[in-house]
Tab-separated table of C-alpha atoms in Angstrom:
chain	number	residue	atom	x	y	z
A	1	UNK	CA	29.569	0.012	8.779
A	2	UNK	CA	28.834	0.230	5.317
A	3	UNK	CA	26.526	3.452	5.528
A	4	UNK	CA	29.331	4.807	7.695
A	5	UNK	CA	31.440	4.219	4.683
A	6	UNK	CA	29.138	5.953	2.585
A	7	UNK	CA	28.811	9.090	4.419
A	8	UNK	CA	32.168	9.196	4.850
A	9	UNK	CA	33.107	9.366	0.996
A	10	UNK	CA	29.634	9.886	-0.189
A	11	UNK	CA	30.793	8.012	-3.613
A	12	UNK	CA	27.907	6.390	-5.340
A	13	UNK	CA	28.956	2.893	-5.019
A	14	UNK	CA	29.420	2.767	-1.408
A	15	UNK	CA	26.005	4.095	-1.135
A	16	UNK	CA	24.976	0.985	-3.524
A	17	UNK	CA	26.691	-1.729	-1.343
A	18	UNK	CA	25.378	-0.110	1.983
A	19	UNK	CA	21.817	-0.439	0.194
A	20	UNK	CA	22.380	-3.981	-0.845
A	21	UNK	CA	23.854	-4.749	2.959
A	22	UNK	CA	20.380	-3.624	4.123
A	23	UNK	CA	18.039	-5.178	2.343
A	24	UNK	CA	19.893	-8.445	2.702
A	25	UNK	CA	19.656	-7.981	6.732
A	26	UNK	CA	16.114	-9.107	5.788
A	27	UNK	CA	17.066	-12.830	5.046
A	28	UNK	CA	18.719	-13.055	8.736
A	29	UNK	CA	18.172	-15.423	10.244
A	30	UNK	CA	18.210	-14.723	13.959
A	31	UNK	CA	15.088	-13.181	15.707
A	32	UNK	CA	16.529	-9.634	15.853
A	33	UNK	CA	15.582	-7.160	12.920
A	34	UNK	CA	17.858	-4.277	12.708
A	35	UNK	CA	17.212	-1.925	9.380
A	36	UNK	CA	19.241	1.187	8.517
A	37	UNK	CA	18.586	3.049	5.381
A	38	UNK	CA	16.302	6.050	4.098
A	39	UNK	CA	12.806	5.948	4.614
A	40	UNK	CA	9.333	6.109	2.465
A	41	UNK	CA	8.910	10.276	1.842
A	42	UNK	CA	6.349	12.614	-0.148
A	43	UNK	CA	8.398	15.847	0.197
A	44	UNK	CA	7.565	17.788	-2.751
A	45	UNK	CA	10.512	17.022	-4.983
A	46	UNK	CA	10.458	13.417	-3.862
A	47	UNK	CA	13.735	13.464	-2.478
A	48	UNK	CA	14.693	10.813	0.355
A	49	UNK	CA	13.919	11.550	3.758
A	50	UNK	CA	16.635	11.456	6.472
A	51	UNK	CA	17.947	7.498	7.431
A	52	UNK	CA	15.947	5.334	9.738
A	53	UNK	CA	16.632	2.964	11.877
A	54	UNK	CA	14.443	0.531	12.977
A	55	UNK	CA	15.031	-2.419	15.374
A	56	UNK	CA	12.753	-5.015	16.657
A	57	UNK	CA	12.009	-8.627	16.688
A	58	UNK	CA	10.977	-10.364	13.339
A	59	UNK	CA	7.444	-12.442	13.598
A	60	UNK	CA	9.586	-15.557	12.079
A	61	UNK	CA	6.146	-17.448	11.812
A	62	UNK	CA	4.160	-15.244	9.556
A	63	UNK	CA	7.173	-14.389	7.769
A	64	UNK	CA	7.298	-18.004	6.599
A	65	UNK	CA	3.979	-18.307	5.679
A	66	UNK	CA	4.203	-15.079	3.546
A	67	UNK	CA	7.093	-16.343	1.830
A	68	UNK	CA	4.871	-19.072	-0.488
A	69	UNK	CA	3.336	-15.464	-1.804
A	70	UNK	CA	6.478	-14.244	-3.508
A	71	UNK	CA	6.254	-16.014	-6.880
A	72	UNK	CA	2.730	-14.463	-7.154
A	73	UNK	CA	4.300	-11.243	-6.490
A	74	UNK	CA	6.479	-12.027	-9.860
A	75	UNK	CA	3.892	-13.230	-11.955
A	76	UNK	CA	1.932	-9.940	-11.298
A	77	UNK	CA	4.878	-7.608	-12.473
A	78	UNK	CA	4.973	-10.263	-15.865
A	79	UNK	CA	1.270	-9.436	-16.299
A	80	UNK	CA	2.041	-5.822	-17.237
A	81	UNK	CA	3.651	-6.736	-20.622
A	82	UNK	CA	0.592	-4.679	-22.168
A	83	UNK	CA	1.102	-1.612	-20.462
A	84	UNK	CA	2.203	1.118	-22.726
A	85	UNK	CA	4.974	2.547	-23.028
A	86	UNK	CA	6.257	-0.039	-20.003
A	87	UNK	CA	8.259	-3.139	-20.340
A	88	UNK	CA	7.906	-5.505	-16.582
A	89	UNK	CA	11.298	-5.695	-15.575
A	90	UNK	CA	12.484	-8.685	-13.327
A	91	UNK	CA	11.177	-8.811	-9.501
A	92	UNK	CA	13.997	-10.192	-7.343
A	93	UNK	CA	12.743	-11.515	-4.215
A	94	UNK	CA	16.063	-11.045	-2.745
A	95	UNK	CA	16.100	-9.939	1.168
A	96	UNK	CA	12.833	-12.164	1.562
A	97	UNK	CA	9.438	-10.856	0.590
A	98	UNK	CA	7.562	-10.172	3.957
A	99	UNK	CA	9.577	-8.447	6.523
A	100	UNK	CA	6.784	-9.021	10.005
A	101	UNK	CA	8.516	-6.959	12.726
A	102	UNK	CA	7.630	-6.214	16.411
A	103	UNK	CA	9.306	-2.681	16.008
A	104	UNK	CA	11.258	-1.973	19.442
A	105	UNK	CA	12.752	1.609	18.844
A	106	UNK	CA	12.391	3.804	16.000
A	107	UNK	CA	14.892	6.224	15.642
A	108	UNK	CA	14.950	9.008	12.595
A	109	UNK	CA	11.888	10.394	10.924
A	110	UNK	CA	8.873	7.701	9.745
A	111	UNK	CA	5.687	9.597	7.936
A	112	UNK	CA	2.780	9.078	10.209
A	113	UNK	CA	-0.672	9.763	9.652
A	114	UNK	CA	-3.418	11.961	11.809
A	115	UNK	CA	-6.070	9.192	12.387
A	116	UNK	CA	-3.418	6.493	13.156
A	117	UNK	CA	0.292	5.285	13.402
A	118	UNK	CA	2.034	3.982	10.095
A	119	UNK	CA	1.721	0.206	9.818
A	120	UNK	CA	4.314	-0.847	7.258
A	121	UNK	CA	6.470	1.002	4.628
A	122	UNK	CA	8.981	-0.678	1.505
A	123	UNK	CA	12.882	-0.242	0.667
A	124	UNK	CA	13.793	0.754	-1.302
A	125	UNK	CA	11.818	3.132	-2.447
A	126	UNK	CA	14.683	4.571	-5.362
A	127	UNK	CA	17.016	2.873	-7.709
A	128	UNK	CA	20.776	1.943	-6.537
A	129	UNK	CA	22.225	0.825	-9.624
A	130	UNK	CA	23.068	-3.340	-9.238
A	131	UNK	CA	21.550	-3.548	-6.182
A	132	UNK	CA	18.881	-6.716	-6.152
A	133	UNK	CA	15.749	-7.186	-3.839
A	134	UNK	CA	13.875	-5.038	-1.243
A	135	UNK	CA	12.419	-5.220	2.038
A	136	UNK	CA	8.607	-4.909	2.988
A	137	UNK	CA	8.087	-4.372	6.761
A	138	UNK	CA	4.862	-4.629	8.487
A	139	UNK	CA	4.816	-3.682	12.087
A	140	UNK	CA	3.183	-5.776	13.858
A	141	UNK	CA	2.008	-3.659	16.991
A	142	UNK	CA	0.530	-1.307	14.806
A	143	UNK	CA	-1.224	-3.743	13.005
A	144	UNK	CA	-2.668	-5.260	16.213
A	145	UNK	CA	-4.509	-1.855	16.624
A	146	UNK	CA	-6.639	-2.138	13.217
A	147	UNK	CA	-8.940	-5.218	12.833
A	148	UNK	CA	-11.048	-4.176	16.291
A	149	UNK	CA	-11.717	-0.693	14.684
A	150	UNK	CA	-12.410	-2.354	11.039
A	151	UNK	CA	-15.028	-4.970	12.776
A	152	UNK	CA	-16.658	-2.482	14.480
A	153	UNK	CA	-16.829	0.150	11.196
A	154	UNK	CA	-18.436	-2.784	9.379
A	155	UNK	CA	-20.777	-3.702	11.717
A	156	UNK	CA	-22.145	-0.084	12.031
A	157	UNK	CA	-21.927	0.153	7.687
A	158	UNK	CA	-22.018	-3.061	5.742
A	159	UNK	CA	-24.768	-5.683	5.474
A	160	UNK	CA	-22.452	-8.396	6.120
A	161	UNK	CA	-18.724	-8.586	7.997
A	162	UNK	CA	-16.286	-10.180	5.812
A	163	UNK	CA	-15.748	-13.745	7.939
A	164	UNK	CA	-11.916	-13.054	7.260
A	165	UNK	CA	-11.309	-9.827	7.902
A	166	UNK	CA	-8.424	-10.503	10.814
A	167	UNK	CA	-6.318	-13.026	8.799
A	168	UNK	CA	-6.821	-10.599	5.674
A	169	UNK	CA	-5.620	-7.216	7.414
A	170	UNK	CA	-2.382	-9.544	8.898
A	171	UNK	CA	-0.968	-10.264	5.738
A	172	UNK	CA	-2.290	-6.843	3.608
A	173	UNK	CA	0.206	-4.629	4.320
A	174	UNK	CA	2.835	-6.346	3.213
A	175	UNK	CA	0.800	-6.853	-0.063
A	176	UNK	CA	0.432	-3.248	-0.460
A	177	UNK	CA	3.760	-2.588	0.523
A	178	UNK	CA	5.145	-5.254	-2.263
A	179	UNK	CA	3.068	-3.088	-4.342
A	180	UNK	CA	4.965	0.011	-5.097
A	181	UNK	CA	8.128	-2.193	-6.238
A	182	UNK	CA	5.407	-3.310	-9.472
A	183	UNK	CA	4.990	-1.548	-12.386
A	184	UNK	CA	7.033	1.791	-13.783
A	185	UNK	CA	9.157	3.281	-10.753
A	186	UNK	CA	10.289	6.575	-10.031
A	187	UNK	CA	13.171	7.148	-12.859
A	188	UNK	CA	10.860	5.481	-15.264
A	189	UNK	CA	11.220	7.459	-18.963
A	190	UNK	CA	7.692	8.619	-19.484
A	191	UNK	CA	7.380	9.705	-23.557
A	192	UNK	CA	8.316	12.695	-22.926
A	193	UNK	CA	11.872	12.195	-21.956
A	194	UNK	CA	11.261	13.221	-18.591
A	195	UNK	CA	11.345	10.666	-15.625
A	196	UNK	CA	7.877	9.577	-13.812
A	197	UNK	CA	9.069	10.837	-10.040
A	198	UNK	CA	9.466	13.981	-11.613
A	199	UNK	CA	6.830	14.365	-14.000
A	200	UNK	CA	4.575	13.512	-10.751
A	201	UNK	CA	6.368	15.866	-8.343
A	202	UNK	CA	3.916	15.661	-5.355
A	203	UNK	CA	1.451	14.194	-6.644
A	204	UNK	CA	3.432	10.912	-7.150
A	205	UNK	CA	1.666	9.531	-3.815
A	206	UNK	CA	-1.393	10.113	-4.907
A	207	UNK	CA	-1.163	7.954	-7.723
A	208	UNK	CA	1.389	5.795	-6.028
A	209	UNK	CA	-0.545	4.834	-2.950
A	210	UNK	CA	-3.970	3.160	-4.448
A	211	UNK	CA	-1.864	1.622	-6.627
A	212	UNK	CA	0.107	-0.212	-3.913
A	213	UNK	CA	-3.605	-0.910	-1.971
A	214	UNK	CA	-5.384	-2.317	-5.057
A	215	UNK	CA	-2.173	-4.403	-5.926
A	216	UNK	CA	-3.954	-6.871	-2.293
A	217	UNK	CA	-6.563	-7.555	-4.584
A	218	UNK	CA	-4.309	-8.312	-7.427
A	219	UNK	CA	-2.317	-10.599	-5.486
A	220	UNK	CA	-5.483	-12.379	-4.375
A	221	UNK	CA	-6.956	-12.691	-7.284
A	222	UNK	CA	-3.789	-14.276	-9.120
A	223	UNK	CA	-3.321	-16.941	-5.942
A	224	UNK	CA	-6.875	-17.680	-6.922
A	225	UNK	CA	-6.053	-18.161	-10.529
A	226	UNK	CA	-2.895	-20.142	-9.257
A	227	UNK	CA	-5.720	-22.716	-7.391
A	228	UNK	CA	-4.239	-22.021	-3.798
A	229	UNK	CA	-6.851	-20.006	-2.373
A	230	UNK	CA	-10.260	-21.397	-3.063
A	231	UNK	CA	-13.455	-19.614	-4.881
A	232	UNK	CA	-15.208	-19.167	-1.148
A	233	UNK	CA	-11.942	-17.268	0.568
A	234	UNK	CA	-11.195	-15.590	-2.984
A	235	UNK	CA	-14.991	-13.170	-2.601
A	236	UNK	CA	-14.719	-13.262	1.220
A	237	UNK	CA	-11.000	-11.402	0.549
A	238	UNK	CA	-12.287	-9.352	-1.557
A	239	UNK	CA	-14.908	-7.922	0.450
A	240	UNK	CA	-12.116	-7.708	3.124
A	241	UNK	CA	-10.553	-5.176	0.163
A	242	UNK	CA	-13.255	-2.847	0.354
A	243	UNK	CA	-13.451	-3.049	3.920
A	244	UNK	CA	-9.953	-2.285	4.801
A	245	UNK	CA	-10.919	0.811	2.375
A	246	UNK	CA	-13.495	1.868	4.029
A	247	UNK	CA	-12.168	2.142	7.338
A	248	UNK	CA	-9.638	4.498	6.718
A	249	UNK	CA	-11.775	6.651	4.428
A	250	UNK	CA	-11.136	10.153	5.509
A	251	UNK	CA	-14.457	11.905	3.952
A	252	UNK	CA	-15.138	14.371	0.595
A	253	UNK	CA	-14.775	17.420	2.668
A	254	UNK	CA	-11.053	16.840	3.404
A	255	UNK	CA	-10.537	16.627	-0.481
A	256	UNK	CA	-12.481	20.068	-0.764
A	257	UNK	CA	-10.653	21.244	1.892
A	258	UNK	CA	-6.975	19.873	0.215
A	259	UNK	CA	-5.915	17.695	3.245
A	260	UNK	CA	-6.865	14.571	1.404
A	261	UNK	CA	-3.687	13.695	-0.261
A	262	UNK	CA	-1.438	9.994	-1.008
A	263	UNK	CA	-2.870	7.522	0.731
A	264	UNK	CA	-5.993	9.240	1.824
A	265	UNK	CA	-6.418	10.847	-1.566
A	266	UNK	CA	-5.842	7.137	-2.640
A	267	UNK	CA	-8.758	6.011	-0.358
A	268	UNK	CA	-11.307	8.325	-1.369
A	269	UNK	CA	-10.098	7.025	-5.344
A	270	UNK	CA	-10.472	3.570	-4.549
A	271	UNK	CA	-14.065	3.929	-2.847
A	272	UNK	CA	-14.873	6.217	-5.574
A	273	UNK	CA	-14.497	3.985	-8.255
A	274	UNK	CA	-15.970	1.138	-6.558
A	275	UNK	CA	-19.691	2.830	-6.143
A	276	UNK	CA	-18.873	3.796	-9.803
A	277	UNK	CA	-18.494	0.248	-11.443
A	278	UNK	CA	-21.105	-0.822	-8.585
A	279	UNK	CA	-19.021	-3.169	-5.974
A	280	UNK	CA	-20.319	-0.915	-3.763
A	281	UNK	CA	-23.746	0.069	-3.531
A	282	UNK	CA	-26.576	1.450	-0.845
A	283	UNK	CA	-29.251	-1.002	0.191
A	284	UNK	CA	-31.950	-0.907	2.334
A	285	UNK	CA	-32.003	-3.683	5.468
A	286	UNK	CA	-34.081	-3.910	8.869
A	287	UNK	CA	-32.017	-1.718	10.565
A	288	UNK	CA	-31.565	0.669	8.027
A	289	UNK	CA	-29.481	1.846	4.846
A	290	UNK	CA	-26.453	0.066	4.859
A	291	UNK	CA	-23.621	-0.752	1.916
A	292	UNK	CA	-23.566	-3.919	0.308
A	293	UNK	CA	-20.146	-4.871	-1.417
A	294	UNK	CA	-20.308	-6.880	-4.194
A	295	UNK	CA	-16.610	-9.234	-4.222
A	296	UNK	CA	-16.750	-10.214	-7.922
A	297	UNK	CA	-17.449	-6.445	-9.077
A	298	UNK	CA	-14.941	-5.407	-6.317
A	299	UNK	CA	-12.098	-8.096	-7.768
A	300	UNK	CA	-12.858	-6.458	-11.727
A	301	UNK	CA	-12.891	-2.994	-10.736
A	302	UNK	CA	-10.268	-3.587	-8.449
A	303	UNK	CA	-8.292	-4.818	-11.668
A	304	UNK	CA	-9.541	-1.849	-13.957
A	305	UNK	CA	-8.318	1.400	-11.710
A	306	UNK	CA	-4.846	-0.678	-10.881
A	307	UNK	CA	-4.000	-1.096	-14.449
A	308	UNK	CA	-5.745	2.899	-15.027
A	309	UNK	CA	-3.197	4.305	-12.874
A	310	UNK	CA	-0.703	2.096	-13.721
A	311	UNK	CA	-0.549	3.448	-17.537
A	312	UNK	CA	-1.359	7.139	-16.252
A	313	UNK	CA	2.301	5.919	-14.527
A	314	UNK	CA	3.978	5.036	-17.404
A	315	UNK	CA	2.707	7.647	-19.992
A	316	UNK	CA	3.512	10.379	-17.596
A	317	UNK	CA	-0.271	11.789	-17.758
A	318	UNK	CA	-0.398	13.737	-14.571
A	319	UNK	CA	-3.078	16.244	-15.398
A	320	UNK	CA	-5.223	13.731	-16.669
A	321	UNK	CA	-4.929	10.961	-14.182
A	322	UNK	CA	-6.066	14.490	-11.741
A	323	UNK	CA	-8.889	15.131	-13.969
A	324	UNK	CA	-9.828	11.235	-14.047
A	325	UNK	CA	-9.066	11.268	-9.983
A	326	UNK	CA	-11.360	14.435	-9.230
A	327	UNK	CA	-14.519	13.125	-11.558
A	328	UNK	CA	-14.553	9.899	-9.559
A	329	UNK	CA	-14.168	11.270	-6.229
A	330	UNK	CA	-16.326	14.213	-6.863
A	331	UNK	CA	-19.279	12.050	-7.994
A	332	UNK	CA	-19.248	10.058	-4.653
A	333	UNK	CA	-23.375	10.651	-3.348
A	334	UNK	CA	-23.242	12.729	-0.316
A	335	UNK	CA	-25.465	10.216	1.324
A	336	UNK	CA	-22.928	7.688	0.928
A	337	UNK	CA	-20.173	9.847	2.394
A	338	UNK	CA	-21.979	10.437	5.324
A	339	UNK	CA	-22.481	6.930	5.941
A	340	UNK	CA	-19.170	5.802	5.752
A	341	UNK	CA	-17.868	9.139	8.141
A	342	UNK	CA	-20.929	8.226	10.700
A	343	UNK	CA	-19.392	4.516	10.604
A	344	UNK	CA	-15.912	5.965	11.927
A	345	UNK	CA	-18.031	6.928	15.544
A	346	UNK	CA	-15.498	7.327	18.344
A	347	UNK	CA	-12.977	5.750	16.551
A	348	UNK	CA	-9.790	6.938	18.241
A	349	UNK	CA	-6.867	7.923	16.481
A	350	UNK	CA	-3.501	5.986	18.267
A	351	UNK	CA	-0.111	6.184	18.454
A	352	UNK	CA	2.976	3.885	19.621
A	353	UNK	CA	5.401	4.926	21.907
A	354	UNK	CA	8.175	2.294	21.362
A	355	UNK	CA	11.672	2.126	23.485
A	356	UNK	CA	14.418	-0.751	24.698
A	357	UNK	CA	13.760	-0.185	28.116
């Protein structure tokens, strides 16, 4: 009713309450999830894409256990207070921090990807004036679809599996997703006068979207710092990082080739960077070259390219967060990149076909 309201006299304010309405659907309590608002986008000039609705039935179990994770989610916007040019503003966990849904019907437009269906996506993703809180969904049949293919990536690449690479990928999404509400947003004021959304145009995503995946190690490493993960999950989640990286790494030539962009330009980054500071590096074993991933290198330069882009962010330095983006990926070996690509095999790319019937 109150998005009816708002397209009916389009006034501002409406729009405001019908946001607020929506995000606080998230703190229902019943087991059906119903969400109605506009959706995640990269169109060019970052303008929303049409509304969404989404309705399914909330996974009330790991949304409780995800809810101990939301003062760590504060703590990590308060960290920024070096930043320049950035001041952390106040993270309101209002609507609930995870959002866990068995999505039933989709109906509108949702960004999907070529390899693989979307698994989660934030809200809001732009500024309502006095509205509090967001919403971070993770859709839980997509997510059923990824540890099998990560397990089997890893044994065909790494030296070692992570041990907890299934409880890791059930909870990282929403990490990621609670990433993109940290740090300078959108209408940020860059120095220049100009706001951040549109001194990024399109290539806001590609900036964006690492940020929001290296933000799971962040949150991991500060629940380590906190003393309620342990020192033994802490590196075997951090190898689970790079892991989850590597297994939707999309390959050099599709940067060449300019169809590696947001979150796949994001992967390619993140990998990048990580063979740069040497979390990741090539090793010999028994049954051949393999990549060994080093979790306390992975947690620091995990750390380093999160508060890199982060700044790039807030100063408004598109062409040199490129520049910075295009060294790193360019320099990954060739050998390497092959390695990773031969890991994907027959790796099949799926999609979900959901309905109420």
């Amino acid at each position: 009713r109150a998005w009816a309201q708002h397209c009916r006299t389009g006034d501002p304010r409406d729009e405001a309450r019908a946001a607020q309405a929506a995000i606080d659907a998230g703190e229902s309590p019943g087991m059906l999830r119903v969400h109605l608002g506009p959706s995640e986008s990269y169109w060019p000039d970052n303008t929303k894409f049409p509304y969404l609705l989404q309705a399914g039935v909330s996974d009330k179990a790991l949304k409780s256990e995800m809810e101990d994770w939301k003062s760590t989610h504060a703590r990590l916007e308060a960290s920024l207070s070096d930043i320049p040019h950035y001041t952390p503003r106040p993270v309101k966990t209002r609507g609930g921090f995870a959002d866990p849904v068995f999505m039933a019907v989709t109906g509108g437009y949702a960004e999907s990807f070529y390899a693989r269906e979307f698994k989660g996506l934030n809200y809001p993703n732009y500024p309502y004036t006095g509205v509090e809180g967001s919403n971070r969904f993770q859709l839980q049949e997509s997510m059923a679809q990824v540890p099998g293919q990560a397990r089997k990536m890893a044994a065909l690449l790494l030296d070692k599996v992570p041990n907890q690479l299934d409880s890791f990928l059930n909870m990282s999404t929403i990490f990621h997703e609670s990433g993109h509400l940290l740090g300078p947003q959108r209408s940020h004021v860059t120095p220049s006068g100009t706001p951040m959304g549109v001194v990024f145009g399109s290539h806001w995503g590609w900036a964006e979207e690492p940020k929001a995946d290296l933000t799971v190690a962040e949150m991991i490493s500060q629940r380590a710092q906190e003393g309620k993960i342990s020192q033994t999950d802490r590196r075997d989640y951090m190898e689970c990082v790079a892991t989850e990286i590597l297994s939707y790494y999309s390959g050099k030539q599709g940067y060449k080739d300019g169809e590696a962009t947001d979150h796949y330009y994001g992967f390619l980054l993140q990998i990048g960077y990580y063979l740069q500071t040497g979390a990741v590096t090539k090793v010999e074993t028994p049954e051949g070259p393999r990549l060994h991933l080093d979790p306390d290198k992975i947690q620091t330069a995990s750390t380093e390219l999160w508060r890199k882009l982060i700044t790039f962010e807030s100063l408004g330095q598109k062409e040199e967060f490129l520049a910075f983006g295009n060294a790193v990926i360019e320099a990954i070996p060739e050998e390497v990149d092959g390695m990773i690509m031969a890991s994907h095999g027959d790796s099949r790319p799926y999609f979900i076909q959901r309905s109420l019937d």
